[in-house]
Amino acid sequence: MRCPCSPLFTRLFSTKPPPVVLRPYQQTCLQACTEALDSGATRIGVSLPTGSGKTTVFITLLSLIKPPLKNPNATRSLVIVNSIELARQAAAQTERLFPGWSVEIEQGAKYKASGEADLYVPLAFSIKGCSGSLTVCNEARSRHTRHCYSHRA
């Protein structure tokens, strides 16, 4: 799945908030995540109940993270999921919040991504040597996503 109207490589650090009003606990979560990353953390975890807007939180977080100093042109992110439903949810929410970003889903032979999108959303079993400037694992407790974790600085 790809946002057909978006050029490749458009994701940049954004000072403009997404077109959604974040709930107070989502704002608190984002602040804690950005503070952790600013203090040098490379692994952070977020645990929120079902239906609380975790997808909105991590997509918004992606927009707030500046590219690493060592690689200021790093604009792509990787969100690893364990089901096609979560992949579609992440892609749809990204396109809603940031319509200028290109999004691709990878699911074996069914969906093939170029790996050139701003946001690459593979199912965990589909990953073959992909990387991004930021890696997010949705549903990290899954046996398929235990190896996910990092923000590369």
CSV table of N, CA and C in Angstrom, one decimal:
chain,number,residue,atom,x,y,z
A,1,MET,N,0.9,-1.2,0.0
A,1,MET,CA,0.0,0.0,0.0
A,1,MET,C,0.9,1.2,0.0
A,2,ARG,N,0.5,2.2,-0.8
A,2,ARG,CA,1.4,3.4,-0.9
A,2,ARG,C,0.5,4.6,-1.1
A,3,CYS,N,0.8,5.7,-0.5
A,3,CYS,CA,0.0,6.9,-0.8
A,3,CYS,C,0.4,7.3,-2.2
A,4,PRO,N,-0.5,7.2,-3.1
A,4,PRO,CA,-0.2,7.5,-4.5
A,4,PRO,C,0.1,8.9,-4.8
A,5,CYS,N,-0.3,9.9,-4.0
A,5,CYS,CA,0.0,11.3,-4.3
A,5,CYS,C,1.3,11.8,-3.7
A,6,SER,N,2.0,10.9,-3.0
A,6,SER,CA,3.2,11.4,-2.3
A,6,SER,C,4.5,11.0,-3.0
A,7,PRO,N,5.4,12.0,-3.1
A,7,PRO,CA,6.7,11.7,-3.7
A,7,PRO,C,7.5,10.9,-2.6
A,8,LEU,N,8.6,10.2,-3.1
A,8,LEU,CA,9.4,9.5,-2.1
A,8,LEU,C,10.3,10.5,-1.4
A,9,PHE,N,10.8,10.1,-0.2
A,9,PHE,CA,11.7,10.8,0.6
A,9,PHE,C,11.2,12.2,1.0
A,10,THR,N,10.0,12.2,1.5
A,10,THR,CA,9.5,13.5,2.0
A,10,THR,C,9.4,13.7,3.5
A,11,ARG,N,9.6,12.6,4.2
A,11,ARG,CA,9.5,12.7,5.7
A,11,ARG,C,10.6,13.5,6.3
A,12,LEU,N,10.3,14.6,6.9
A,12,LEU,CA,11.3,15.4,7.5
A,12,LEU,C,10.9,15.7,8.9
A,13,PHE,N,11.8,16.1,9.8
A,13,PHE,CA,11.5,16.6,11.1
A,13,PHE,C,10.4,17.7,11.0
A,14,SER,N,9.4,17.6,11.8
A,14,SER,CA,8.3,18.6,11.6
A,14,SER,C,8.0,19.3,12.9
A,15,THR,N,7.9,20.6,12.8
A,15,THR,CA,7.6,21.4,14.0
A,15,THR,C,6.1,21.7,14.0
A,16,LYS,N,5.4,21.3,12.9
A,16,LYS,CA,4.0,21.4,12.8
A,16,LYS,C,3.3,20.2,13.4
A,17,PRO,N,2.4,20.4,14.3
A,17,PRO,CA,1.7,19.2,14.9
A,17,PRO,C,0.8,18.5,13.9
A,18,PRO,N,0.5,17.3,14.2
A,18,PRO,CA,-0.4,16.5,13.3
A,18,PRO,C,-1.8,17.1,13.4
A,19,PRO,N,-2.6,16.9,12.4
A,19,PRO,CA,-4.0,17.4,12.4
A,19,PRO,C,-4.9,16.6,13.2
A,20,VAL,N,-4.5,16.4,14.5
A,20,VAL,CA,-5.3,15.7,15.4
A,20,VAL,C,-5.0,16.2,16.8
A,21,VAL,N,-6.0,16.3,17.6
A,21,VAL,CA,-5.8,16.7,19.0
A,21,VAL,C,-5.5,15.5,19.8
A,22,LEU,N,-4.3,15.5,20.4
A,22,LEU,CA,-3.8,14.4,21.2
A,22,LEU,C,-4.4,14.5,22.5
A,23,ARG,N,-4.7,13.3,23.1
A,23,ARG,CA,-5.2,13.2,24.4
A,23,ARG,C,-4.1,13.5,25.4
A,24,PRO,N,-4.4,14.0,26.6
A,24,PRO,CA,-3.4,14.4,27.6
A,24,PRO,C,-2.4,13.2,27.8
A,25,TYR,N,-2.8,12.0,28.0
A,25,TYR,CA,-1.9,10.9,28.2
A,25,TYR,C,-1.0,10.6,27.0
A,26,GLN,N,-1.5,10.9,25.8
A,26,GLN,CA,-0.7,10.7,24.6
A,26,GLN,C,0.4,11.8,24.6
A,27,GLN,N,0.0,13.0,25.0
A,27,GLN,CA,1.0,14.1,25.0
A,27,GLN,C,2.1,13.8,26.1
A,28,THR,N,1.7,13.3,27.2
A,28,THR,CA,2.6,12.9,28.3
A,28,THR,C,3.5,11.8,27.8
A,29,CYS,N,3.0,10.8,27.1
A,29,CYS,CA,3.8,9.7,26.5
A,29,CYS,C,4.8,10.2,25.5
A,30,LEU,N,4.4,11.1,24.6
A,30,LEU,CA,5.3,11.7,23.6
A,30,LEU,C,6.4,12.5,24.3
A,31,GLN,N,6.0,13.2,25.3
A,31,GLN,CA,7.1,14.0,26.0
A,31,GLN,C,8.1,13.1,26.7
A,32,ALA,N,7.6,12.0,27.3
A,32,ALA,CA,8.5,11.1,27.9
A,32,ALA,C,9.4,10.4,26.9
A,33,CYS,N,8.8,10.1,25.8
A,33,CYS,CA,9.7,9.4,24.7
A,33,CYS,C,10.7,10.4,24.2
A,34,THR,N,10.3,11.6,23.9
A,34,THR,CA,11.3,12.5,23.3
A,34,THR,C,12.4,12.9,24.4
A,35,GLU,N,12.0,13.0,25.6
A,35,GLU,CA,13.0,13.3,26.7
A,35,GLU,C,14.0,12.1,26.8
A,36,ALA,N,13.4,10.9,26.7
A,36,ALA,CA,14.3,9.7,26.8
A,36,ALA,C,15.3,9.7,25.6
A,37,LEU,N,14.8,9.9,24.4
A,37,LEU,CA,15.7,10.0,23.3
A,37,LEU,C,16.7,11.1,23.4
A,38,ASP,N,16.3,12.3,23.8
A,38,ASP,CA,17.2,13.4,24.0
A,38,ASP,C,18.3,13.1,25.0
A,39,SER,N,18.0,12.3,26.0
A,39,SER,CA,18.9,11.9,27.1
A,39,SER,C,19.9,10.8,26.6
A,40,GLY,N,19.7,10.3,25.4
A,40,GLY,CA,20.6,9.3,24.9
A,40,GLY,C,20.1,7.9,24.8
A,41,ALA,N,18.8,7.7,25.3
A,41,ALA,CA,18.3,6.3,25.2
A,41,ALA,C,18.1,5.9,23.8
A,42,THR,N,18.4,4.7,23.5
A,42,THR,CA,18.2,4.1,22.1
A,42,THR,C,17.1,3.1,22.1
A,43,ARG,N,16.6,2.7,23.3
A,43,ARG,CA,15.5,1.8,23.3
A,43,ARG,C,14.4,2.3,24.3
A,44,ILE,N,13.2,2.5,23.8
A,44,ILE,CA,12.2,2.9,24.7
A,44,ILE,C,11.0,2.0,24.5
A,45,GLY,N,10.1,1.9,25.5
A,45,GLY,CA,9.0,1.1,25.4
A,45,GLY,C,7.7,1.9,25.8
A,46,VAL,N,6.7,1.7,25.1
A,46,VAL,CA,5.4,2.3,25.4
A,46,VAL,C,4.3,1.2,25.6
A,47,SER,N,3.6,1.3,26.7
A,47,SER,CA,2.6,0.3,26.9
A,47,SER,C,1.3,1.1,27.2
A,48,LEU,N,0.3,1.0,26.3
A,48,LEU,CA,-1.0,1.6,26.5
A,48,LEU,C,-2.1,0.6,26.2
A,49,PRO,N,-3.2,0.8,26.8
A,49,PRO,CA,-4.3,-0.2,26.5
A,49,PRO,C,-4.8,-0.2,25.1
A,50,THR,N,-5.4,-1.3,24.7
A,50,THR,CA,-6.1,-1.4,23.4
A,50,THR,C,-7.0,-0.2,23.2
A,51,GLY,N,-6.9,0.4,22.0
A,51,GLY,CA,-7.8,1.5,21.7
A,51,GLY,C,-7.4,2.9,22.2
A,52,SER,N,-6.2,3.0,22.8
A,52,SER,CA,-5.8,4.2,23.4
A,52,SER,C,-5.0,5.1,22.5
A,53,GLY,N,-4.8,4.7,21.3
A,53,GLY,CA,-4.1,5.5,20.3
A,53,GLY,C,-2.6,5.4,20.2
A,54,LYS,N,-2.1,4.1,20.4
A,54,LYS,CA,-0.7,3.9,20.3
A,54,LYS,C,-0.2,4.2,18.9
A,55,THR,N,-0.9,3.9,17.9
A,55,THR,CA,-0.5,4.1,16.5
A,55,THR,C,-0.4,5.6,16.3
A,56,THR,N,-1.3,6.4,16.8
A,56,THR,CA,-1.2,7.9,16.7
A,56,THR,C,0.0,8.4,17.4
A,57,VAL,N,0.3,7.8,18.6
A,57,VAL,CA,1.5,8.2,19.4
A,57,VAL,C,2.8,7.9,18.6
A,58,PHE,N,2.9,6.7,18.1
A,58,PHE,CA,4.2,6.4,17.5
A,58,PHE,C,4.4,7.1,16.1
A,59,ILE,N,3.3,7.3,15.4
A,59,ILE,CA,3.4,8.1,14.1
A,59,ILE,C,3.8,9.5,14.4
A,60,THR,N,3.2,10.1,15.4
A,60,THR,CA,3.5,11.5,15.8
A,60,THR,C,4.9,11.5,16.3
A,61,LEU,N,5.4,10.5,17.1
A,61,LEU,CA,6.7,10.5,17.5
A,61,LEU,C,7.7,10.5,16.4
A,62,LEU,N,7.4,9.8,15.3
A,62,LEU,CA,8.3,9.8,14.2
A,62,LEU,C,8.5,11.2,13.6
A,63,SER,N,7.4,12.0,13.6
A,63,SER,CA,7.5,13.3,13.1
A,63,SER,C,8.3,14.3,14.0
A,64,LEU,N,8.5,13.9,15.2
A,64,LEU,CA,9.2,14.8,16.2
A,64,LEU,C,10.7,14.5,16.3
A,65,ILE,N,11.1,13.4,15.7
A,65,ILE,CA,12.5,13.0,15.9
A,65,ILE,C,13.4,13.6,14.8
A,66,LYS,N,14.4,14.3,15.1
A,66,LYS,CA,15.3,14.9,14.2
A,66,LYS,C,16.2,13.8,13.6
A,67,PRO,N,16.6,14.0,12.4
A,67,PRO,CA,17.6,13.0,11.8
A,67,PRO,C,18.9,13.0,12.7
A,68,PRO,N,19.6,11.9,12.8
A,68,PRO,CA,20.8,11.9,13.5
A,68,PRO,C,21.9,12.8,12.9
A,69,LEU,N,22.7,13.4,13.8
A,69,LEU,CA,23.7,14.3,13.3
A,69,LEU,C,24.7,13.6,12.3
A,70,LYS,N,24.9,12.3,12.5
A,70,LYS,CA,25.9,11.6,11.6
A,70,LYS,C,25.2,11.4,10.3
A,71,ASN,N,23.9,11.4,10.2
A,71,ASN,CA,23.2,11.2,8.9
A,71,ASN,C,22.0,12.1,8.8
A,72,PRO,N,22.3,13.4,8.5
A,72,PRO,CA,21.2,14.4,8.5
A,72,PRO,C,20.1,14.1,7.4
A,73,ASN,N,20.5,13.3,6.4
A,73,ASN,CA,19.6,13.0,5.3
A,73,ASN,C,18.7,11.7,5.6
A,74,ALA,N,18.8,11.2,6.8
A,74,ALA,CA,18.0,10.0,7.2
A,74,ALA,C,16.6,10.5,7.3
A,75,THR,N,15.7,10.0,6.5
A,75,THR,CA,14.3,10.4,6.5
A,75,THR,C,13.4,9.2,6.6
A,76,ARG,N,13.8,8.0,6.5
A,76,ARG,CA,13.0,6.8,6.4
A,76,ARG,C,12.8,6.2,7.8
A,77,SER,N,11.7,5.6,8.1
A,77,SER,CA,11.4,4.9,9.3
A,77,SER,C,10.8,3.5,9.0
A,78,LEU,N,11.0,2.6,10.0
A,78,LEU,CA,10.6,1.2,9.8
A,78,LEU,C,9.7,1.0,11.0
A,79,VAL,N,8.4,0.5,10.7
A,79,VAL,CA,7.5,0.1,11.8
A,79,VAL,C,7.2,-1.4,11.5
A,80,ILE,N,7.6,-2.2,12.5
A,80,ILE,CA,7.5,-3.7,12.3
A,80,ILE,C,6.2,-4.1,13.0
A,81,VAL,N,5.4,-4.8,12.4
A,81,VAL,CA,4.1,-5.3,12.9
A,81,VAL,C,4.0,-6.8,12.8
A,82,ASN,N,3.0,-7.4,13.5
A,82,ASN,CA,2.9,-8.8,13.4
A,82,ASN,C,1.6,-9.3,12.7
A,83,SER,N,0.8,-8.3,12.2
A,83,SER,CA,-0.4,-8.7,11.4
A,83,SER,C,-0.7,-7.7,10.3
A,84,ILE,N,-1.3,-8.2,9.3
A,84,ILE,CA,-1.7,-7.3,8.2
A,84,ILE,C,-2.6,-6.2,8.7
A,85,GLU,N,-3.5,-6.5,9.7
A,85,GLU,CA,-4.4,-5.5,10.2
A,85,GLU,C,-3.6,-4.3,10.8
A,86,LEU,N,-2.6,-4.6,11.6
A,86,LEU,CA,-1.7,-3.6,12.2
A,86,LEU,C,-1.0,-2.8,11.1
A,87,ALA,N,-0.5,-3.5,10.1
A,87,ALA,CA,0.2,-2.8,9.0
A,87,ALA,C,-0.8,-1.8,8.3
A,88,ARG,N,-2.0,-2.3,8.0
A,88,ARG,CA,-3.0,-1.4,7.4
A,88,ARG,C,-3.3,-0.2,8.3
A,89,GLN,N,-3.5,-0.5,9.6
A,89,GLN,CA,-3.8,0.6,10.5
A,89,GLN,C,-2.7,1.6,10.6
A,90,ALA,N,-1.4,1.2,10.6
A,90,ALA,CA,-0.3,2.1,10.7
A,90,ALA,C,-0.2,2.9,9.4
A,91,ALA,N,-0.4,2.3,8.3
A,91,ALA,CA,-0.4,3.0,7.0
A,91,ALA,C,-1.5,4.0,6.9
A,92,ALA,N,-2.7,3.6,7.2
A,92,ALA,CA,-3.9,4.5,7.1
A,92,ALA,C,-3.7,5.7,8.1
A,93,GLN,N,-3.3,5.4,9.3
A,93,GLN,CA,-3.1,6.5,10.3
A,93,GLN,C,-2.0,7.5,9.8
A,94,THR,N,-0.9,7.0,9.2
A,94,THR,CA,0.1,7.8,8.7
A,94,THR,C,-0.4,8.7,7.6
A,95,GLU,N,-1.1,8.1,6.7
A,95,GLU,CA,-1.7,8.9,5.6
A,95,GLU,C,-2.7,9.9,6.1
A,96,ARG,N,-3.4,9.7,7.1
A,96,ARG,CA,-4.3,10.6,7.7
A,96,ARG,C,-3.6,11.8,8.4
A,97,LEU,N,-2.6,11.4,9.2
A,97,LEU,CA,-1.8,12.4,10.0
A,97,LEU,C,-0.8,13.2,9.1
A,98,PHE,N,-0.1,12.5,8.2
A,98,PHE,CA,0.9,13.2,7.4
A,98,PHE,C,0.8,12.7,6.0
A,99,PRO,N,-0.2,13.3,5.3
A,99,PRO,CA,-0.5,12.9,3.9
A,99,PRO,C,0.7,13.1,2.9
A,100,GLY,N,1.7,13.9,3.3
A,100,GLY,CA,2.8,14.0,2.4
A,100,GLY,C,3.9,12.9,2.5
A,101,TRP,N,3.7,12.0,3.5
A,101,TRP,CA,4.7,10.9,3.6
A,101,TRP,C,4.2,9.8,2.7
A,102,SER,N,5.2,9.1,2.1
A,102,SER,CA,4.9,7.9,1.4
A,102,SER,C,5.0,6.7,2.3
A,103,VAL,N,4.1,5.8,2.1
A,103,VAL,CA,4.0,4.6,3.0
A,103,VAL,C,3.9,3.3,2.2
A,104,GLU,N,4.7,2.3,2.6
A,104,GLU,CA,4.6,1.0,1.9
A,104,GLU,C,4.5,-0.1,2.9
A,105,ILE,N,3.7,-1.1,2.5
A,105,ILE,CA,3.5,-2.3,3.4
A,105,ILE,C,4.2,-3.5,2.7
A,106,GLU,N,4.9,-4.3,3.4
A,106,GLU,CA,5.5,-5.5,2.9
A,106,GLU,C,4.9,-6.7,3.6
A,107,GLN,N,4.3,-7.7,2.8
A,107,GLN,CA,3.8,-8.9,3.4
A,107,GLN,C,4.1,-10.0,2.4
A,108,GLY,N,5.3,-10.6,2.5
A,108,GLY,CA,5.7,-11.7,1.6
A,108,GLY,C,5.4,-11.4,0.2
A,109,ALA,N,4.8,-12.3,-0.5
A,109,ALA,CA,4.5,-12.1,-2.0
A,109,ALA,C,3.2,-11.3,-2.2
A,110,LYS,N,2.4,-11.1,-1.2
A,110,LYS,CA,1.1,-10.4,-1.4
A,110,LYS,C,1.4,-8.9,-1.6
A,111,TYR,N,2.2,-8.3,-0.7
A,111,TYR,CA,2.5,-6.9,-0.9
A,111,TYR,C,4.0,-6.8,-0.9
A,112,LYS,N,4.5,-6.2,-2.0
A,112,LYS,CA,6.0,-6.0,-2.1
A,112,LYS,C,6.3,-4.5,-2.1
A,113,ALA,N,7.2,-4.1,-1.2
A,113,ALA,CA,7.5,-2.7,-1.0
A,113,ALA,C,8.9,-2.5,-1.7
A,114,SER,N,9.1,-1.3,-2.2
A,114,SER,CA,10.4,-0.9,-2.8
A,114,SER,C,11.5,-0.7,-1.7
A,115,GLY,N,11.0,-0.4,-0.5
A,115,GLY,CA,12.0,0.0,0.6
A,115,GLY,C,12.4,1.4,0.5
A,116,GLU,N,11.8,2.2,-0.4
A,116,GLU,CA,12.2,3.6,-0.6
A,116,GLU,C,11.2,4.6,0.0
A,117,ALA,N,10.2,4.1,0.7
A,117,ALA,CA,9.2,5.0,1.2
A,117,ALA,C,9.6,5.7,2.5
A,118,ASP,N,9.0,6.7,2.8
A,118,ASP,CA,9.3,7.4,4.1
A,118,ASP,C,9.0,6.5,5.3
A,119,LEU,N,7.9,5.7,5.2
A,119,LEU,CA,7.6,4.8,6.2
A,119,LEU,C,7.3,3.4,5.6
A,120,TYR,N,8.1,2.5,6.1
A,120,TYR,CA,8.1,1.1,5.6
A,120,TYR,C,7.5,0.3,6.7
A,121,VAL,N,6.4,-0.4,6.4
A,121,VAL,CA,5.7,-1.2,7.4
A,121,VAL,C,5.6,-2.7,7.0
A,122,PRO,N,6.7,-3.5,7.3
A,122,PRO,CA,6.6,-4.9,7.0
A,122,PRO,C,6.1,-5.7,8.1
A,123,LEU,N,5.5,-6.9,7.8
A,123,LEU,CA,5.2,-7.8,8.8
A,123,LEU,C,6.5,-8.5,9.2
A,124,ALA,N,6.6,-8.8,10.5
A,124,ALA,CA,7.9,-9.3,11.0
A,124,ALA,C,8.5,-10.4,10.2
A,125,PHE,N,7.7,-11.3,9.7
A,125,PHE,CA,8.2,-12.5,9.0
A,125,PHE,C,8.7,-12.1,7.6
A,126,SER,N,8.4,-10.9,7.1
A,126,SER,CA,8.7,-10.4,5.8
A,126,SER,C,10.1,-9.7,5.7
A,127,ILE,N,10.7,-9.4,6.8
A,127,ILE,CA,11.9,-8.6,6.9
A,127,ILE,C,13.1,-9.3,6.3
A,128,LYS,N,13.7,-8.7,5.4
A,128,LYS,CA,15.0,-9.2,4.8
A,128,LYS,C,16.0,-8.1,4.6
A,129,GLY,N,16.7,-7.8,5.6
A,129,GLY,CA,17.8,-6.8,5.5
A,129,GLY,C,17.3,-5.4,5.3
A,130,CYS,N,16.2,-5.0,5.9
A,130,CYS,CA,15.7,-3.6,5.7
A,130,CYS,C,16.1,-2.8,7.0
A,131,SER,N,16.2,-1.5,6.8
A,131,SER,CA,16.5,-0.7,7.9
A,131,SER,C,16.0,0.7,7.7
A,132,GLY,N,15.9,1.4,8.8
A,132,GLY,CA,15.4,2.8,8.7
A,132,GLY,C,16.2,3.6,9.8
A,133,SER,N,16.0,4.9,9.8
A,133,SER,CA,16.6,5.7,10.8
A,133,SER,C,16.0,5.5,12.1
A,134,LEU,N,14.8,5.0,12.1
A,134,LEU,CA,14.1,4.8,13.4
A,134,LEU,C,13.3,3.5,13.2
A,135,THR,N,13.3,2.6,14.2
A,135,THR,CA,12.6,1.3,14.1
A,135,THR,C,11.6,1.3,15.2
A,136,VAL,N,10.3,1.0,14.9
A,136,VAL,CA,9.2,0.9,15.9
A,136,VAL,C,8.6,-0.4,15.7
A,137,CYS,N,8.4,-1.1,16.8
A,137,CYS,CA,7.7,-2.4,16.8
A,137,CYS,C,6.4,-2.2,17.5
A,138,ASN,N,5.4,-2.5,16.7
A,138,ASN,CA,4.0,-2.4,17.2
A,138,ASN,C,3.7,-3.8,17.7
A,139,GLU,N,3.2,-3.9,18.9
A,139,GLU,CA,2.9,-5.2,19.5
A,139,GLU,C,4.2,-6.0,19.7
A,140,ALA,N,5.2,-5.3,20.4
A,140,ALA,CA,6.5,-5.9,20.5
A,140,ALA,C,6.6,-7.2,21.4
A,141,ARG,N,5.5,-7.5,22.0
A,141,ARG,CA,5.5,-8.7,22.8
A,141,ARG,C,5.4,-10.0,21.9
A,142,SER,N,5.1,-9.8,20.7
A,142,SER,CA,5.0,-10.9,19.7
A,142,SER,C,6.3,-11.7,19.6
A,143,ARG,N,6.2,-13.0,19.4
A,143,ARG,CA,7.4,-13.7,19.2
A,143,ARG,C,8.2,-13.3,17.9
A,144,HIS,N,7.4,-12.7,17.0
A,144,HIS,CA,8.1,-12.2,15.7
A,144,HIS,C,8.8,-10.9,15.9
A,145,THR,N,8.5,-10.2,16.9
A,145,THR,CA,9.1,-8.8,17.0
A,145,THR,C,10.0,-8.7,18.2
A,146,ARG,N,10.4,-9.7,18.9
A,146,ARG,CA,11.3,-9.6,20.0
A,146,ARG,C,12.6,-9.0,19.7
A,147,HIS,N,13.1,-9.0,18.5
A,147,HIS,CA,14.4,-8.5,18.1
A,147,HIS,C,14.4,-7.0,17.7
A,148,CYS,N,13.2,-6.4,17.8
A,148,CYS,CA,13.1,-5.0,17.4
A,148,CYS,C,13.4,-4.0,18.5
A,149,TYR,N,14.0,-2.9,18.2
A,149,TYR,CA,14.2,-1.9,19.2
A,149,TYR,C,14.7,-0.6,18.8
A,150,SER,N,15.3,-0.2,17.8
A,150,SER,CA,16.3,0.9,17.9
A,150,SER,C,15.9,2.2,17.3
A,151,HIS,N,16.6,3.2,17.8
A,151,HIS,CA,16.7,4.5,17.1
A,151,HIS,C,18.2,4.7,16.9
A,152,ARG,N,18.6,4.8,15.7
A,152,ARG,CA,20.0,5.0,15.4
A,152,ARG,C,20.4,6.4,15.4
A,153,ALA,N,21.4,6.7,16.2
A,153,ALA,CA,21.8,8.1,16.3
A,153,ALA,C,23.1,8.3,15.5
